[in-house]
PDB file of C-alpha atoms in Angstrom:
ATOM      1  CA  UNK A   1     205.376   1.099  18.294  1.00 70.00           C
ATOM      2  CA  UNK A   2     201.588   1.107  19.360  1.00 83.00           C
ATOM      3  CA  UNK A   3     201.025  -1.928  21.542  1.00 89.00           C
ATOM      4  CA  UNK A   4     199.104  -4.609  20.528  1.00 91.00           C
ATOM      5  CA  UNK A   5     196.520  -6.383  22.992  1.00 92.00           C
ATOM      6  CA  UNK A   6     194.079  -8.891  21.937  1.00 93.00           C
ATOM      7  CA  UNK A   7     191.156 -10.656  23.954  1.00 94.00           C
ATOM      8  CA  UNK A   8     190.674 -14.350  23.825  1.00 96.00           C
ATOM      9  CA  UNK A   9     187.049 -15.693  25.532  1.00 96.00           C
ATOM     10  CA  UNK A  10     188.247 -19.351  26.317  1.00 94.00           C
ATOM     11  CA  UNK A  11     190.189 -21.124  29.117  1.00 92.00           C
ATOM     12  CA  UNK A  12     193.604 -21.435  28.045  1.00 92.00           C
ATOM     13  CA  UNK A  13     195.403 -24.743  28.706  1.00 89.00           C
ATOM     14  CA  UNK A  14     199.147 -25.436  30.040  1.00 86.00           C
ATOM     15  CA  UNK A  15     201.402 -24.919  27.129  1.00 80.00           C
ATOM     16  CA  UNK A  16     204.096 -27.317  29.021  1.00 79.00           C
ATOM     17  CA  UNK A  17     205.154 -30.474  27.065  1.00 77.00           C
ATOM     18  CA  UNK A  18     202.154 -29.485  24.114  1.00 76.00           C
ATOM     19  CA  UNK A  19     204.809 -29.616  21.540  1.00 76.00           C
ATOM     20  CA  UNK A  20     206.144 -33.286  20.819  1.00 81.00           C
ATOM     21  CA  UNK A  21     209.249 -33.890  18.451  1.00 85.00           C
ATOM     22  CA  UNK A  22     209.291 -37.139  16.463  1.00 87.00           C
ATOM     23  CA  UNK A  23     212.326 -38.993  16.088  1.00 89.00           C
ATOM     24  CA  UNK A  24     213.351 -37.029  13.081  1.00 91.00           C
ATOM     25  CA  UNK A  25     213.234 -33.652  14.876  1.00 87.00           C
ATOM     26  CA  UNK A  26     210.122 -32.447  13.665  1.00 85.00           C
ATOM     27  CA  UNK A  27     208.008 -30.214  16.037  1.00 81.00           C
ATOM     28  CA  UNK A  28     204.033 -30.478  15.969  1.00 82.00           C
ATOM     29  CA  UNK A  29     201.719 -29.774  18.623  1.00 83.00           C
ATOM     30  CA  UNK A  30     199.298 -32.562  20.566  1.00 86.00           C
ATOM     31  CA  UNK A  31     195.663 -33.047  19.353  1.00 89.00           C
ATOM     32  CA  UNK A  32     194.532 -30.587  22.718  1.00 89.00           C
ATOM     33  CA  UNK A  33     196.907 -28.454  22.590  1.00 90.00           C
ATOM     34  CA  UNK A  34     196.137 -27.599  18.274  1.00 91.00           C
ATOM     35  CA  UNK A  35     192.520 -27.316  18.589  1.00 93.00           C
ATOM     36  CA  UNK A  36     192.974 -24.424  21.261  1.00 93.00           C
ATOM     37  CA  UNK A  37     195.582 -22.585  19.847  1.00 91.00           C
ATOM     38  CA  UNK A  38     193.252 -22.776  16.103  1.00 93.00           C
ATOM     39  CA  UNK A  39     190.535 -21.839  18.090  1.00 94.00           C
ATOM     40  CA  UNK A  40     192.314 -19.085  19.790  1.00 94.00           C
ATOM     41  CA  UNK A  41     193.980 -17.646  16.415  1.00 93.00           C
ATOM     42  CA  UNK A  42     190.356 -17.001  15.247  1.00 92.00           C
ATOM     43  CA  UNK A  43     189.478 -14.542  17.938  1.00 91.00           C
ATOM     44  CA  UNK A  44     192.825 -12.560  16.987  1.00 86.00           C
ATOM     45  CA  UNK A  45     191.926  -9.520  15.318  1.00 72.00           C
ATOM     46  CA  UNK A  46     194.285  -8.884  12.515  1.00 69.00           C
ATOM     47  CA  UNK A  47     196.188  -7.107  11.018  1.00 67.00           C
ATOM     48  CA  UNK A  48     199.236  -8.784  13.657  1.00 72.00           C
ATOM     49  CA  UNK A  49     201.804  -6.281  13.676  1.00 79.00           C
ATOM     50  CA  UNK A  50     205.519  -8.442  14.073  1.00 89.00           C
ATOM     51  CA  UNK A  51     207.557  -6.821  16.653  1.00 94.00           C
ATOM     52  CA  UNK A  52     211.027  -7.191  15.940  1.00 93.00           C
ATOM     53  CA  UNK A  53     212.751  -6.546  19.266  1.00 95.00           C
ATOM     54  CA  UNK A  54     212.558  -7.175  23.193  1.00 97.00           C
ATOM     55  CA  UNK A  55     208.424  -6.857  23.891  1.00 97.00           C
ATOM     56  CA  UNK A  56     206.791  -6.992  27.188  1.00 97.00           C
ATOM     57  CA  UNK A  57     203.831  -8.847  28.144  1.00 97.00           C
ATOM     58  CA  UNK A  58     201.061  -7.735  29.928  1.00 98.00           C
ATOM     59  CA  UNK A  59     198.279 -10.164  31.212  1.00 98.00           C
ATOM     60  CA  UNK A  60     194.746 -10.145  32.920  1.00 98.00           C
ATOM     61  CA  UNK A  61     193.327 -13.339  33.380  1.00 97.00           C
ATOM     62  CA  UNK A  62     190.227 -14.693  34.398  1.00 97.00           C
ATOM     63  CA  UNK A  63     189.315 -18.302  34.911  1.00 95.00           C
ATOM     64  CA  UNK A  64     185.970 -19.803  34.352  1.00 94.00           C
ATOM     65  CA  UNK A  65     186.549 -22.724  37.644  1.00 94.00           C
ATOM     66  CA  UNK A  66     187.936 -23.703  40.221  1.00 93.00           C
ATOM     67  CA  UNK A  67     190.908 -25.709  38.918  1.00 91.00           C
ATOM     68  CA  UNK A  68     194.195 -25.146  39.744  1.00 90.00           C
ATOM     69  CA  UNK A  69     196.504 -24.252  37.052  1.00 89.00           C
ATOM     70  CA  UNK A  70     200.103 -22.960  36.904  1.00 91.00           C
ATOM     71  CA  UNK A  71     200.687 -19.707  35.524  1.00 94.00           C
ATOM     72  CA  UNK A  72     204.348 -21.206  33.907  1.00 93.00           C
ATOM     73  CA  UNK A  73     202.195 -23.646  31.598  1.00 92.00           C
ATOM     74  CA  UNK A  74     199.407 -21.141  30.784  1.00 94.00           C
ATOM     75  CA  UNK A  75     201.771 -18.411  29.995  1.00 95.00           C
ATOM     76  CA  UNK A  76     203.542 -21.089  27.744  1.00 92.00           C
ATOM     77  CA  UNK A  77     200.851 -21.739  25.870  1.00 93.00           C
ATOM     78  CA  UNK A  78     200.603 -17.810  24.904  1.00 95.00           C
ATOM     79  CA  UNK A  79     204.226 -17.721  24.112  1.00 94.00           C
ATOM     80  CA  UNK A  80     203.552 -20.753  21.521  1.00 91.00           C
ATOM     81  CA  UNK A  81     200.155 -18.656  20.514  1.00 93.00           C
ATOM     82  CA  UNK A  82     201.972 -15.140  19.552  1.00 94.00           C
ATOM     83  CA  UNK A  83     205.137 -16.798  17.927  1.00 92.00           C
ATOM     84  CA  UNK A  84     202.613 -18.919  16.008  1.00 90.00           C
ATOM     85  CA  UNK A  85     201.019 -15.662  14.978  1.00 91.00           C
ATOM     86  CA  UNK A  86     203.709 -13.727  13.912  1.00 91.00           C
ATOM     87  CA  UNK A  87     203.634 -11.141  16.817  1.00 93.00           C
ATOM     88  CA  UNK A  88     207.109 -12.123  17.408  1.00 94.00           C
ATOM     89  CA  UNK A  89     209.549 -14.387  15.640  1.00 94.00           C
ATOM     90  CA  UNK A  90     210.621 -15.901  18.414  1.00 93.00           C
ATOM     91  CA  UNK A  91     209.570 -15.985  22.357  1.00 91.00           C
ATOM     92  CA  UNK A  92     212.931 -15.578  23.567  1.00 95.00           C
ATOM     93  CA  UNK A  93     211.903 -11.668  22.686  1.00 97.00           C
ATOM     94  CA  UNK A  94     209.413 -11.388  25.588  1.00 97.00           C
ATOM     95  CA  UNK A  95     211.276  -9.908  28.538  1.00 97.00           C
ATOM     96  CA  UNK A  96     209.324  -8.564  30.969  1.00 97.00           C
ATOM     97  CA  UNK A  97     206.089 -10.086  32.100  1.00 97.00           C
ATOM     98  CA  UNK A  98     203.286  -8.620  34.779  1.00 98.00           C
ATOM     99  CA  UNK A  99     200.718 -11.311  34.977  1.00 97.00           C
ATOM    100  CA  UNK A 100     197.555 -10.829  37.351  1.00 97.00           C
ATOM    101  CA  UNK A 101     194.697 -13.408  37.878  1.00 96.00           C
ATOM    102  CA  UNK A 102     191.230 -11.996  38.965  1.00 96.00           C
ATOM    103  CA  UNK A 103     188.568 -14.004  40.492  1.00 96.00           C
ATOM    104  CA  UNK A 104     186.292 -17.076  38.792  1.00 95.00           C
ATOM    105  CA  UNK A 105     183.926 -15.998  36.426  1.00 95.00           C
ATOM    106  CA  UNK A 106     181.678 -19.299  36.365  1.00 94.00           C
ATOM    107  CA  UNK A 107     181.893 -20.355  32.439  1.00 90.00           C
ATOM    108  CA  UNK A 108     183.408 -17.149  31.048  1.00 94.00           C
ATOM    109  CA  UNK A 109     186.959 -17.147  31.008  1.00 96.00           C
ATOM    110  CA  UNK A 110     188.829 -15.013  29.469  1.00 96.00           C
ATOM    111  CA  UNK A 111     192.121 -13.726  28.901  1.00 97.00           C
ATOM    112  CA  UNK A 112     193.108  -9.909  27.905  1.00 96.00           C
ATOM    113  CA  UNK A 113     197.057  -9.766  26.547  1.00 96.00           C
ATOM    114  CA  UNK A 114     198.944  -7.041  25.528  1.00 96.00           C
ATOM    115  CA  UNK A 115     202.540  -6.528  24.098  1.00 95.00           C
ATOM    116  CA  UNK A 116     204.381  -4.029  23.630  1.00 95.00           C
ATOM    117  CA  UNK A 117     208.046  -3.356  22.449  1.00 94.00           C
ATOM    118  CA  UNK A 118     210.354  -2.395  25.097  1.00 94.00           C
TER     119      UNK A 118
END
């Protein structure tokens, strides 16, 4: 299967503890966390092929400052994004990751992703 690698142009937050669970067991995302990942989903070009089996994830990311953020969180937070999507039904599937940061880019993050099926 071709892989599929999209380009989001926005700093992506942690993805750590931006699902709650209310008392009933119901999952929703915080107020933060939402507004990204809708924002994010609009700069997906579709049509968002669903990979079925293991996928690996390749990602280049480049912050817009100086603050220091763990690559755990923010890779969370594109595991919730490409579930949400339908790229894969769940992110247990992703099993191999290379993740590179490059150097600041003063106001234009950005974030290039790419998955392919192992």
């Amino acid at each position: 299967m071709t892989p599929f690698t999209f380009v989001l142009q926005m700093q992506i937050p942690s993805g750590k503890n931006a699902v709650q669970i209310t008392r009933t067991g119901k999952r929703y995302p915080c107020k933060r966390f939402k507004a990204w990942r809708d924002e994010a989903i609009g700069q997906l070009s579709y049509p968002v092929t669903e990979f079925r089996g293991p996928v690996s994830m390749i990602v280049d990311y480049v912050p817009g400052d100086n603050i220091r953020r763990d690559v755990p969180g923010l890779l969370d937070a594109l595991c919730h994004l490409i579930e949400r999507v339908g790229l894969v039904q769940d992110d247990a599937q992703v099993k191999t990751v290379r993740w590179e940061t490059f150097p600041v880019q003063p106001n234009r993050p950005r974030c290039t992703v790419s998955i392919e099926e192992l």
